[in-house]
Amino acid sequence: MPKSLISIHDFSKEEILHILDIASEMEKNKSQKILDGKVVACLFFEPSTRTRLSFETAANRLGARVIGFSDVGNTSISKGESFKDTIKMVSNYVDMIIMRHPLEGAARYATEVCDLPIVNAGDGANQHPSQTLLDLYTIRQTQGSLQNMTINMVGDLKYGRTVHSLLQAMSHFEPKFIFTAPYELQLPSEYQTFLTEKGIEYTETQSLTEYLDVCDILYMTRVQQERFNDPMEYEKVKDVYRLNAKMLTNVRKNMKILHPLPRINEIALDVDDTPYAYYFKQAENGMYVRMAIIAYLLGYN
Amino acid sequence: MTKDKTLIVNAIENGTVLDHIPSEYLFKVVDILNLASTSNQITIGSNLVSKSFGSKGIIKIADRYFEDQEINCIALVAPNATINIIKDYQVIEKRKISIPEEVVAVAKCANPLCITNHQVISTRFKTIVDNDKIYLLCHYCEKTTKILNLQPLN
Ligand SMILES: [Zn+2]
C-alpha cells in the first residue's frame, strides 16, 4: 500500500520534520514542475472552499493537473453511488486522491479500497492532518524551532480537532501548554491523560489575559454558539474570549498569534496591524505545506 | 423428590460449553458469537448459582467449535469465562481466553458519524485496557467505544 496521509499519527517525528523541510523548499521556489504529467483528484464530498483552493493551487504549482468535484450536488453520489464505488472509479484515472468527507473514517476506508496515496483533507470532526502540519510549519518558521515552546491554546478546546491534533503532534517536541477555555469547552480528559503520560506540563485557565504574557504561541480558535447547551453561557463568554491590541502590551517579543481561520470575533481587527498577528501568513503557509505533502506522497524526497 | 437439575447440566455429546459467564453479559455473549442465527442445538442457562462467582450463565452449543479469534472476543465482557471442548461427553480440553488485540466484525462503532455506520464496511477495533476497563478504538473514526455499547452487527 502506498503511503497516505490520513491522521497525523501516521507520521513519525522524523517524517513530520522532513515534510516541513520540503515545505520550506517550496516556499523558496513556489513553482516547481516536478509533478508534470501527474493527475490529482480533489474529491470534496462536503464543501470547503478554503481547503480545496489551497490543495488545488498546491497541485497546480507542482505542475500536476487537478480533476474532481467541490460538492456532491450534481454527481452520481447524490444518486446513491456507494463511496467505495466512487473511490474505485476515480482511482483508475488519477495518481493521488485528496478528499474531504463529512463522515469520520472515510479517508482511512478509501486507503483500503484503492492502491493510491490518499490525503485526508478532513473527515468530519476526526482528522485534518494538513492543518496540523501547516501549524507546525508556522510555529517553526516564527520561532526558529519546534523545541520547548510554550503554547497557549484558546477557545473551543473540547470539540476543536485542530487543537487536539496539534497538541498530539507537538508532544514530540517537549512543549508546555496553557489551555484557556470557558468551563463548557475545556480540554477533554483523554487529552489531559495523554499529556500526563508523556510528562508534558500544562496549566488550565478560564481567563484569556492570565497567561498571555508568558507564551511563545497564542493559538486562537473559534468559539461557536452551537457548541453551547445553554445560549446564555455563550453570551457570557463570547466577548471574554475576544483578543484586542491593548491586551498585547506586555507579551513576549517573539510571540505570534495563530488561528486556523475563518475567525468570527475572537480576534479584533486592530490585532491585524500588530507584529504579533501571523494568521494570514499561516494560511499562506498552508499552500507550501500542501505542496510538500503532495510531492512527498508521490515520491519526491 | 430430587430437584430437576438435569435440564441445566444436561451433557452434550460433542461441542463447546461456555461456563462462568456473568449473568448480566450472557446475552451479549450470545450476540458476540452470533448464536441467534445458528441451527445447532443450544442450551442457555442464566442466573445459575456459582460457588465462586455469585450468579453465572452457561451456554452449551452442540457440534460447534470456535476459532480462538472468535472465542477471544467474549473476553471483552466475560474475561473469566471457561471454554470446555466436549467430545464423546468428555471434556477433552479446557481453553483459556484472553482479551484480543483486535476485534473484527463483532461490534458496531458507537459514533453515529463513523463511516462504518453508513456504508457496508466490516468494523475493526483495537482493544485498549485502561484501569481494568476495556475500550474499543475504532480503526476508522479513531473514537473509542465502551464495551457496554457493544452491539451485534445486523
Ligand atoms: Zn468508528
GROMACS .gro file of C-alpha atoms and ligand atoms in nm:
model
  456
    1MET     CA    1   0.000   0.000   0.000
    2PRO     CA    2   0.147   0.341  -0.084
    3LYS     CA    3   0.197   0.594   0.194
    4SER     CA    4  -0.110   0.807   0.265
    5LEU     CA    5  -0.176   1.098   0.500
    6ILE     CA    6  -0.491   1.015   0.694
    7SER     CA    7  -0.409   1.104   1.051
    8ILE     CA    8  -0.117   1.296   1.199
    9HIS     CA    9  -0.039   0.976   1.394
   10ASP     CA   10   0.062   0.811   1.067
   11PHE     CA   11   0.377   1.023   1.062
   12SER     CA   12   0.681   0.989   1.284
   13LYS     CA   13   0.865   1.289   1.422
   14GLU     CA   14   1.130   1.246   1.151
   15GLU     CA   15   0.873   1.233   0.874
   16ILE     CA   16   0.698   1.540   1.006
   17LEU     CA   17   1.027   1.733   1.008
   18HIS     CA   18   1.110   1.604   0.662
   19ILE     CA   19   0.780   1.732   0.522
   20LEU     CA   20   0.837   2.069   0.689
   21ASP     CA   21   1.181   2.084   0.523
   22ILE     CA   22   1.026   2.012   0.183
   23ALA     CA   23   0.767   2.282   0.255
   24SER     CA   24   1.033   2.545   0.315
   25GLU     CA   25   1.194   2.448  -0.016
   26MET     CA   26   0.854   2.501  -0.176
   27GLU     CA   27   0.820   2.841  -0.014
   28LYS     CA   28   1.154   2.946  -0.163
   29ASN     CA   29   1.057   2.819  -0.505
   30LYS     CA   30   0.682   2.846  -0.545
   31SER     CA   31   0.653   2.688  -0.888
   32GLN     CA   32   0.831   2.363  -0.947
   33LYS     CA   33   0.704   2.141  -1.224
   34ILE     CA   34   0.818   1.824  -1.050
   35LEU     CA   35   0.479   1.657  -1.097
   36ASP     CA   36   0.442   1.734  -1.464
   37GLY     CA   37   0.214   1.474  -1.623
   38LYS     CA   38   0.053   1.367  -1.293
   39VAL     CA   39  -0.320   1.396  -1.230
   40VAL     CA   40  -0.456   1.455  -0.881
   41ALA     CA   41  -0.823   1.417  -0.783
   42CYS     CA   42  -0.975   1.658  -0.531
   43LEU     CA   43  -1.295   1.493  -0.412
   44PHE     CA   44  -1.493   1.717  -0.180
   45PHE     CA   45  -1.794   1.521  -0.059
   46GLU     CA   46  -1.855   1.820   0.165
   47PRO     CA   47  -1.779   2.174   0.053
   48SER     CA   48  -1.481   2.362   0.195
   49THR     CA   49  -1.370   2.628  -0.046
   50ARG     CA   50  -1.066   2.737   0.153
   51THR     CA   51  -0.914   2.393   0.188
   52ARG     CA   52  -0.996   2.292  -0.167
   53LEU     CA   53  -0.841   2.604  -0.321
   54SER     CA   54  -0.529   2.558  -0.111
   55PHE     CA   55  -0.486   2.195  -0.224
   56GLU     CA   56  -0.571   2.266  -0.588
   57THR     CA   57  -0.330   2.556  -0.605
   58ALA     CA   58  -0.062   2.343  -0.444
   59ALA     CA   59  -0.109   2.068  -0.704
   60ASN     CA   60  -0.110   2.320  -0.988
   61ARG     CA   61   0.209   2.485  -0.868
   62LEU     CA   62   0.380   2.147  -0.885
   63GLY     CA   63   0.271   2.104  -1.245
   64ALA     CA   64   0.004   1.840  -1.175
   65ARG     CA   65  -0.342   1.859  -1.324
   66VAL     CA   66  -0.646   1.850  -1.099
   67ILE     CA   67  -0.985   1.688  -1.151
   68GLY     CA   68  -1.269   1.643  -0.903
   69PHE     CA   69  -1.579   1.796  -0.755
   70SER     CA   70  -1.638   2.058  -0.492
   71ASP     CA   71  -1.963   1.917  -0.355
   72VAL     CA   72  -2.180   1.618  -0.430
   73GLY     CA   73  -2.480   1.813  -0.562
   74ASN     CA   74  -2.458   1.709  -0.926
   75THR     CA   75  -2.267   1.385  -0.905
   76SER     CA   76  -2.361   1.018  -0.909
   77ILE     CA   77  -2.302   1.014  -0.532
   78SER     CA   78  -2.616   1.219  -0.487
   79LYS     CA   79  -2.786   0.947  -0.691
   80GLY     CA   80  -2.682   0.686  -0.436
   81GLU     CA   81  -2.350   0.558  -0.569
   82SER     CA   82  -2.158   0.399  -0.284
   83PHE     CA   83  -1.847   0.572  -0.153
   84LYS     CA   84  -1.641   0.266  -0.236
   85ASP     CA   85  -1.751   0.270  -0.599
   86THR     CA   86  -1.674   0.640  -0.635
   87ILE     CA   87  -1.322   0.593  -0.499
   88LYS     CA   88  -1.261   0.284  -0.713
   89MET     CA   89  -1.380   0.458  -1.026
   90VAL     CA   90  -1.174   0.773  -0.970
   91SER     CA   91  -0.866   0.574  -0.869
   92ASN     CA   92  -0.847   0.433  -1.221
   93TYR     CA   93  -0.792   0.781  -1.361
   94VAL     CA   94  -0.551   0.956  -1.128
   95ASP     CA   95  -0.223   0.930  -0.935
   96MET     CA   96  -0.348   1.055  -0.599
   97ILE     CA   97  -0.677   1.132  -0.425
   98ILE     CA   98  -0.723   1.429  -0.194
   99MET     CA   99  -1.058   1.401  -0.023
  100ARG     CA  100  -1.286   1.564   0.229
  101HIS     CA  101  -1.588   1.382   0.363
  102PRO     CA  102  -1.844   1.455   0.637
  103LEU     CA  103  -1.818   1.102   0.780
  104GLU     CA  104  -1.535   1.011   1.017
  105GLY     CA  105  -1.304   0.738   0.895
  106ALA     CA  106  -1.395   0.789   0.528
  107ALA     CA  107  -1.036   0.863   0.422
  108ARG     CA  108  -0.898   0.561   0.610
  109TYR     CA  109  -1.153   0.344   0.436
  110ALA     CA  110  -1.051   0.490   0.099
  111THR     CA  111  -0.696   0.359   0.153
  112GLU     CA  112  -0.843   0.010   0.176
  113VAL     CA  113  -1.039   0.018  -0.147
  114CYS     CA  114  -0.771   0.153  -0.381
  115ASP     CA  115  -0.393   0.147  -0.425
  116LEU     CA  116  -0.330   0.520  -0.447
  117PRO     CA  117  -0.190   0.761  -0.191
  118ILE     CA  118  -0.484   0.931  -0.017
  119VAL     CA  119  -0.467   1.270   0.151
  120ASN     CA  120  -0.731   1.333   0.414
  121ALA     CA  121  -0.846   1.693   0.376
  122GLY     CA  122  -1.088   1.649   0.667
  123ASP     CA  123  -1.314   1.363   0.773
  124GLY     CA  124  -1.592   1.511   0.983
  125ALA     CA  125  -1.472   1.606   1.328
  126ASN     CA  126  -1.192   1.349   1.317
  127GLN     CA  127  -0.869   1.449   1.141
  128HIS     CA  128  -0.735   1.725   0.920
  129PRO     CA  129  -0.363   1.649   0.918
  130SER     CA  130  -0.254   1.910   0.662
  131GLN     CA  131  -0.385   2.176   0.902
  132THR     CA  132  -0.169   2.030   1.178
  133LEU     CA  133   0.138   2.022   0.955
  134LEU     CA  134   0.087   2.383   0.849
  135ASP     CA  135   0.050   2.482   1.214
  136LEU     CA  136   0.379   2.309   1.291
  137TYR     CA  137   0.544   2.470   0.991
  138THR     CA  138   0.427   2.813   1.104
  139ILE     CA  139   0.540   2.762   1.462
  140ARG     CA  140   0.884   2.657   1.342
  141GLN     CA  141   0.900   2.946   1.098
  142THR     CA  142   0.820   3.206   1.363
  143GLN     CA  143   1.030   3.061   1.645
  144GLY     CA  144   1.316   2.901   1.454
  145SER     CA  145   1.245   2.564   1.616
  146LEU     CA  146   0.964   2.345   1.746
  147GLN     CA  147   1.152   2.252   2.059
  148ASN     CA  148   1.049   2.374   2.409
  149MET     CA  149   0.771   2.609   2.304
  150THR     CA  150   0.507   2.743   2.542
  151ILE     CA  151   0.177   2.728   2.358
  152ASN     CA  152  -0.139   2.892   2.483
  153MET     CA  153  -0.444   2.736   2.321
  154VAL     CA  154  -0.758   2.946   2.344
  155GLY     CA  155  -1.126   2.889   2.279
  156ASP     CA  156  -1.304   2.567   2.196
  157LEU     CA  157  -1.068   2.306   2.333
  158LYS     CA  158  -1.342   2.048   2.371
  159TYR     CA  159  -1.453   2.000   2.012
  160GLY     CA  160  -1.172   2.172   1.823
  161ARG     CA  161  -1.000   1.899   1.627
  162THR     CA  162  -0.716   2.131   1.520
  163VAL     CA  163  -0.629   2.177   1.886
  164HIS     CA  164  -0.630   1.804   1.960
  165SER     CA  165  -0.417   1.714   1.660
  166LEU     CA  166  -0.173   1.996   1.722
  167LEU     CA  167  -0.117   1.908   2.086
  168GLN     CA  168  -0.053   1.547   1.992
  169ALA     CA  169   0.189   1.642   1.716
  170MET     CA  170   0.368   1.895   1.939
  171SER     CA  171   0.416   1.626   2.203
  172HIS     CA  172   0.726   1.516   2.004
  173PHE     CA  173   0.896   1.846   2.087
  174GLU     CA  174   0.879   1.891   2.466
  175PRO     CA  175   0.630   2.177   2.477
  176LYS     CA  176   0.448   2.341   2.767
  177PHE     CA  177   0.078   2.411   2.726
  178ILE     CA  178  -0.165   2.663   2.862
  179PHE     CA  179  -0.529   2.581   2.795
  180THR     CA  180  -0.755   2.884   2.803
  181ALA     CA  181  -1.121   2.789   2.769
  182PRO     CA  182  -1.463   2.856   2.916
  183TYR     CA  183  -1.576   2.585   3.153
  184GLU     CA  184  -1.804   2.420   2.897
  185LEU     CA  185  -1.530   2.389   2.636
  186GLN     CA  186  -1.237   2.262   2.838
  187LEU     CA  187  -0.992   2.008   2.704
  188PRO     CA  188  -1.137   1.653   2.730
  189SER     CA  189  -0.980   1.433   2.996
  190GLU     CA  190  -0.841   1.183   2.743
  191TYR     CA  191  -0.603   1.453   2.613
  192GLN     CA  192  -0.507   1.554   2.966
  193THR     CA  193  -0.424   1.191   3.033
  194PHE     CA  194  -0.223   1.178   2.711
  195LEU     CA  195  -0.013   1.479   2.818
  196THR     CA  196   0.038   1.348   3.170
  197GLU     CA  197   0.158   1.014   3.035
  198LYS     CA  198   0.404   1.193   2.810
  199GLY     CA  199   0.526   1.403   3.102
  200ILE     CA  200   0.417   1.728   2.939
  201GLU     CA  201   0.337   2.021   3.168
  202TYR     CA  202   0.012   2.207   3.127
  203THR     CA  203  -0.197   2.468   3.306
  204GLU     CA  204  -0.566   2.546   3.265
  205THR     CA  205  -0.737   2.879   3.299
  206GLN     CA  206  -1.064   3.045   3.209
  207SER     CA  207  -0.902   3.388   3.179
  208LEU     CA  208  -0.767   3.498   2.842
  209THR     CA  209  -0.531   3.755   2.993
  210GLU     CA  210  -0.386   3.542   3.274
  211TYR     CA  211  -0.109   3.371   3.073
  212LEU     CA  212  -0.094   3.597   2.770
  213ASP     CA  213   0.248   3.734   2.859
  214VAL     CA  214   0.427   3.404   2.910
  215CYS     CA  215   0.366   3.218   2.584
  216ASP     CA  216   0.551   3.191   2.254
  217ILE     CA  217   0.247   3.093   2.051
  218LEU     CA  218  -0.110   3.206   2.109
  219TYR     CA  219  -0.327   2.959   1.922
  220MET     CA  220  -0.678   3.107   1.892
  221THR     CA  221  -0.984   2.907   1.782
  222ARG     CA  222  -1.346   2.989   1.713
  223VAL     CA  223  -1.595   2.978   1.996
  224GLN     CA  224  -1.911   2.872   1.817
  225GLN     CA  225  -2.254   2.930   1.958
  226GLU     CA  226  -2.384   2.587   1.855
  227ARG     CA  227  -2.134   2.421   2.091
  228PHE     CA  228  -2.316   2.552   2.395
  229ASN     CA  229  -2.613   2.374   2.551
  230ASP     CA  230  -2.719   2.696   2.715
  231PRO     CA  231  -2.728   3.006   2.489
  232MET     CA  232  -2.681   3.226   2.797
  233GLU     CA  233  -2.345   3.064   2.858
  234TYR     CA  234  -2.238   3.160   2.507
  235GLU     CA  235  -2.346   3.519   2.559
  236LYS     CA  236  -2.139   3.527   2.877
  237VAL     CA  237  -1.817   3.402   2.723
  238LYS     CA  238  -1.821   3.525   2.364
  239ASP     CA  239  -1.672   3.864   2.445
  240VAL     CA  240  -1.447   3.733   2.718
  241TYR     CA  241  -1.252   3.543   2.455
  242ARG     CA  242  -1.204   3.840   2.230
  243LEU     CA  243  -0.843   3.937   2.182
  244ASN     CA  244  -0.763   4.303   2.110
  245ALA     CA  245  -0.443   4.501   2.056
  246LYS     CA  246  -0.447   4.661   2.402
  247MET     CA  247  -0.410   4.321   2.566
  248LEU     CA  248  -0.079   4.270   2.386
  249THR     CA  249   0.132   4.540   2.555
  250ASN     CA  250   0.337   4.307   2.771
  251VAL     CA  251   0.360   3.993   2.562
  252ARG     CA  252   0.690   3.827   2.467
  253LYS     CA  253   0.857   3.992   2.170
  254ASN     CA  254   0.872   3.662   1.980
  255MET     CA  255   0.507   3.581   2.048
  256LYS     CA  256   0.292   3.508   1.743
  257ILE     CA  257  -0.084   3.468   1.716
  258LEU     CA  258  -0.216   3.180   1.504
  259HIS     CA  259  -0.575   3.099   1.409
  260PRO     CA  260  -0.698   2.827   1.170
  261LEU     CA  261  -0.939   3.081   1.014
  262PRO     CA  262  -1.205   3.185   0.942
  263ARG     CA  263  -1.233   3.390   1.257
  264ILE     CA  264  -1.567   3.509   1.388
  265ASN     CA  265  -1.493   3.772   1.650
  266GLU     CA  266  -1.219   3.610   1.860
  267ILE     CA  267  -0.957   3.848   1.724
  268ALA     CA  268  -1.039   4.217   1.693
  269LEU     CA  269  -0.933   4.383   1.367
  270ASP     CA  270  -0.682   4.608   1.547
  271VAL     CA  271  -0.471   4.299   1.624
  272ASP     CA  272  -0.407   4.253   1.250
  273ASP     CA  273  -0.170   4.552   1.248
  274THR     CA  274   0.042   4.436   1.541
  275PRO     CA  275   0.370   4.249   1.485
  276TYR     CA  276   0.215   3.951   1.664
  277ALA     CA  277  -0.054   3.871   1.407
  278TYR     CA  278   0.057   3.579   1.194
  279TYR     CA  279  -0.267   3.407   1.093
  280PHE     CA  280  -0.274   3.531   0.733
  281LYS     CA  281   0.082   3.416   0.676
  282GLN     CA  282  -0.022   3.088   0.841
  283ALA     CA  283  -0.295   3.042   0.582
  284GLU     CA  284  -0.046   3.112   0.304
  285ASN     CA  285   0.189   2.854   0.454
  286GLY     CA  286  -0.089   2.601   0.408
  287MET     CA  287  -0.018   2.602   0.038
  288TYR     CA  288   0.355   2.528   0.078
  289VAL     CA  289   0.283   2.252   0.324
  290ARG     CA  290   0.023   2.100   0.091
  291MET     CA  291   0.273   2.118  -0.195
  292ALA     CA  292   0.515   1.929   0.028
  293ILE     CA  293   0.255   1.666   0.123
  294ILE     CA  294   0.153   1.601  -0.237
  295ALA     CA  295   0.512   1.589  -0.361
  296TYR     CA  296   0.628   1.365  -0.075
  297LEU     CA  297   0.345   1.113  -0.117
  298LEU     CA  298   0.413   1.098  -0.490
  299GLY     CA  299   0.773   1.001  -0.426
  300TYR     CA  300   0.958   1.334  -0.413
  301ASN     CA  301   1.226   1.344  -0.147
  302MET     CA  302  -3.836  -3.569   4.508
  303THR     CA  303  -3.499  -3.470   4.368
  304LYS     CA  304  -3.477  -3.128   4.222
  305ASP     CA  305  -3.466  -3.136   3.849
  306LYS     CA  306  -3.119  -3.009   3.774
  307THR     CA  307  -3.083  -3.230   3.473
  308LEU     CA  308  -3.211  -2.973   3.229
  309ILE     CA  309  -2.927  -2.741   3.320
  310VAL     CA  310  -2.644  -2.984   3.345
  311ASN     CA  311  -2.763  -3.196   3.059
  312ALA     CA  312  -2.445  -3.308   2.892
  313ILE     CA  313  -2.379  -3.265   2.524
  314GLU     CA  314  -2.211  -3.536   2.323
  315ASN     CA  315  -1.990  -3.311   2.114
  316GLY     CA  316  -1.948  -2.937   2.110
  317THR     CA  317  -1.849  -2.642   2.326
  318VAL     CA  318  -1.957  -2.540   2.674
  319LEU     CA  319  -1.900  -2.180   2.779
  320ASP     CA  320  -1.913  -2.155   3.156
  321HIS     CA  321  -1.872  -1.883   3.418
  322ILE     CA  322  -2.020  -1.606   3.213
  323PRO     CA  323  -2.151  -1.322   3.433
  324SER     CA  324  -2.531  -1.344   3.406
  325GLU     CA  325  -2.566  -0.981   3.300
  326TYR     CA  326  -2.344  -1.040   2.997
  327LEU     CA  327  -2.485  -1.376   2.897
  328PHE     CA  328  -2.686  -1.244   2.609
  329LYS     CA  329  -2.401  -1.018   2.497
  330VAL     CA  330  -2.200  -1.335   2.454
  331VAL     CA  331  -2.486  -1.484   2.256
  332ASP     CA  332  -2.473  -1.174   2.037
  333ILE     CA  333  -2.096  -1.165   2.000
  334LEU     CA  334  -2.090  -1.527   1.884
  335ASN     CA  335  -2.395  -1.462   1.669
  336LEU     CA  336  -2.565  -1.769   1.812
  337ALA     CA  337  -2.913  -1.644   1.727
  338SER     CA  338  -2.853  -1.735   1.367
  339THR     CA  339  -2.708  -2.084   1.404
  340SER     CA  340  -2.908  -2.403   1.363
  341ASN     CA  341  -2.705  -2.601   1.620
  342GLN     CA  342  -2.874  -2.718   1.939
  343ILE     CA  343  -2.807  -2.460   2.207
  344THR     CA  344  -2.885  -2.469   2.577
  345ILE     CA  345  -2.860  -2.143   2.764
  346GLY     CA  346  -2.876  -2.124   3.141
  347SER     CA  347  -2.894  -1.791   3.318
  348ASN     CA  348  -2.882  -1.678   3.683
  349LEU     CA  349  -2.738  -2.009   3.797
  350VAL     CA  350  -2.575  -2.025   4.135
  351SER     CA  351  -2.198  -2.049   4.127
  352LYS     CA  352  -1.990  -2.108   4.439
  353SER     CA  353  -1.706  -1.884   4.334
  354PHE     CA  354  -1.896  -1.648   4.114
  355GLY     CA  355  -2.233  -1.546   4.251
  356SER     CA  356  -2.465  -1.560   3.958
  357LYS     CA  357  -2.342  -1.709   3.636
  358GLY     CA  358  -2.459  -1.808   3.294
  359ILE     CA  359  -2.371  -2.107   3.084
  360ILE     CA  360  -2.403  -2.179   2.714
  361LYS     CA  361  -2.381  -2.524   2.556
  362ILE     CA  362  -2.354  -2.548   2.182
  363ALA     CA  363  -2.373  -2.890   2.026
  364ASP     CA  364  -2.145  -2.981   1.737
  365ARG     CA  365  -1.976  -2.650   1.717
  366TYR     CA  366  -1.616  -2.549   1.786
  367PHE     CA  367  -1.482  -2.197   1.775
  368GLU     CA  368  -1.164  -2.040   1.645
  369ASP     CA  369  -0.954  -1.863   1.910
  370GLN     CA  370  -1.018  -1.537   1.734
  371GLU     CA  371  -1.396  -1.575   1.766
  372ILE     CA  372  -1.395  -1.701   2.119
  373ASN     CA  373  -1.146  -1.442   2.244
  374CYS     CA  374  -1.397  -1.169   2.170
  375ILE     CA  375  -1.612  -1.290   2.458
  376ALA     CA  376  -1.324  -1.194   2.688
  377LEU     CA  377  -1.438  -0.838   2.628
  378VAL     CA  378  -1.741  -0.898   2.851
  379ALA     CA  379  -1.659  -1.225   3.026
  380PRO     CA  380  -1.282  -1.240   3.087
  381ASN     CA  381  -1.320  -1.526   3.338
  382ALA     CA  382  -1.532  -1.747   3.117
  383THR     CA  383  -1.410  -2.103   3.073
  384ILE     CA  384  -1.433  -2.284   2.745
  385ASN     CA  385  -1.479  -2.660   2.758
  386ILE     CA  386  -1.437  -2.860   2.442
  387ILE     CA  387  -1.653  -3.173   2.456
  388LYS     CA  388  -1.602  -3.495   2.262
  389ASP     CA  389  -1.800  -3.810   2.346
  390TYR     CA  390  -1.944  -3.648   2.659
  391GLN     CA  391  -1.591  -3.583   2.792
  392VAL     CA  392  -1.417  -3.255   2.843
  393ILE     CA  393  -1.113  -3.309   2.626
  394GLU     CA  394  -0.979  -2.957   2.653
  395LYS     CA  395  -1.027  -2.655   2.877
  396ARG     CA  396  -0.936  -2.340   2.697
  397LYS     CA  397  -0.847  -2.006   2.850
  398ILE     CA  398  -0.946  -1.693   2.674
  399SER     CA  399  -0.756  -1.370   2.655
  400ILE     CA  400  -0.853  -1.021   2.551
  401PRO     CA  401  -0.787  -0.996   2.179
  402GLU     CA  402  -0.574  -0.715   2.039
  403GLU     CA  403  -0.810  -0.662   1.753
  404VAL     CA  404  -1.185  -0.706   1.733
  405VAL     CA  405  -1.314  -0.754   1.382
  406ALA     CA  406  -1.675  -0.757   1.270
  407VAL     CA  407  -1.840  -0.824   1.606
  408ALA     CA  408  -1.928  -0.477   1.727
  409LYS     CA  409  -2.078  -0.159   1.595
  410CYS     CA  410  -1.898   0.171   1.639
  411ALA     CA  411  -2.083   0.392   1.887
  412ASN     CA  412  -2.002   0.704   1.685
  413PRO     CA  413  -2.308   0.783   1.472
  414LEU     CA  414  -2.089   0.980   1.229
  415CYS     CA  415  -1.848   0.692   1.173
  416ILE     CA  416  -1.829   0.576   0.812
  417THR     CA  417  -1.889   0.216   0.926
  418ASN     CA  418  -2.241   0.312   1.030
  419HIS     CA  419  -2.322   0.445   0.683
  420GLN     CA  420  -2.153   0.214   0.435
  421VAL     CA  421  -2.125  -0.162   0.421
  422ILE     CA  422  -1.790  -0.196   0.598
  423SER     CA  423  -1.673  -0.460   0.841
  424THR     CA  424  -1.581  -0.283   1.166
  425ARG     CA  425  -1.231  -0.305   1.316
  426PHE     CA  426  -1.126  -0.204   1.664
  427LYS     CA  427  -0.808  -0.211   1.868
  428THR     CA  428  -0.867  -0.302   2.231
  429ILE     CA  429  -0.736  -0.065   2.495
  430VAL     CA  430  -0.721  -0.173   2.858
  431ASP     CA  431  -0.716   0.120   3.098
  432ASN     CA  432  -0.758   0.069   3.473
  433ASP     CA  433  -0.928  -0.267   3.420
  434LYS     CA  434  -1.176  -0.111   3.183
  435ILE     CA  435  -1.171  -0.221   2.824
  436TYR     CA  436  -1.233   0.020   2.540
  437LEU     CA  437  -1.250  -0.036   2.169
  438LEU     CA  438  -1.067   0.214   1.949
  439CYS     CA  439  -1.225   0.233   1.604
  440HIS     CA  440  -0.977   0.181   1.322
  441TYR     CA  441  -1.177   0.422   1.105
  442CYS     CA  442  -1.308   0.716   1.306
  443GLU     CA  443  -1.046   0.686   1.586
  444LYS     CA  444  -1.312   0.720   1.856
  445THR     CA  445  -1.343   0.486   2.150
  446THR     CA  446  -1.649   0.274   2.219
  447LYS     CA  447  -1.721   0.144   2.567
  448ILE     CA  448  -1.762  -0.229   2.591
  449LEU     CA  449  -2.113  -0.180   2.725
  450ASN     CA  450  -2.202  -0.033   2.390
  451LEU     CA  451  -2.101  -0.349   2.211
  452GLN     CA  452  -2.379  -0.444   1.986
  453PRO     CA  453  -2.401  -0.714   1.725
  454LEU     CA  454  -2.379  -0.626   1.361
  455ASN     CA  455  -2.701  -0.650   1.175
  456ZN      ZN  456  -1.587   0.435   1.420
   0.00000   0.00000   0.00000
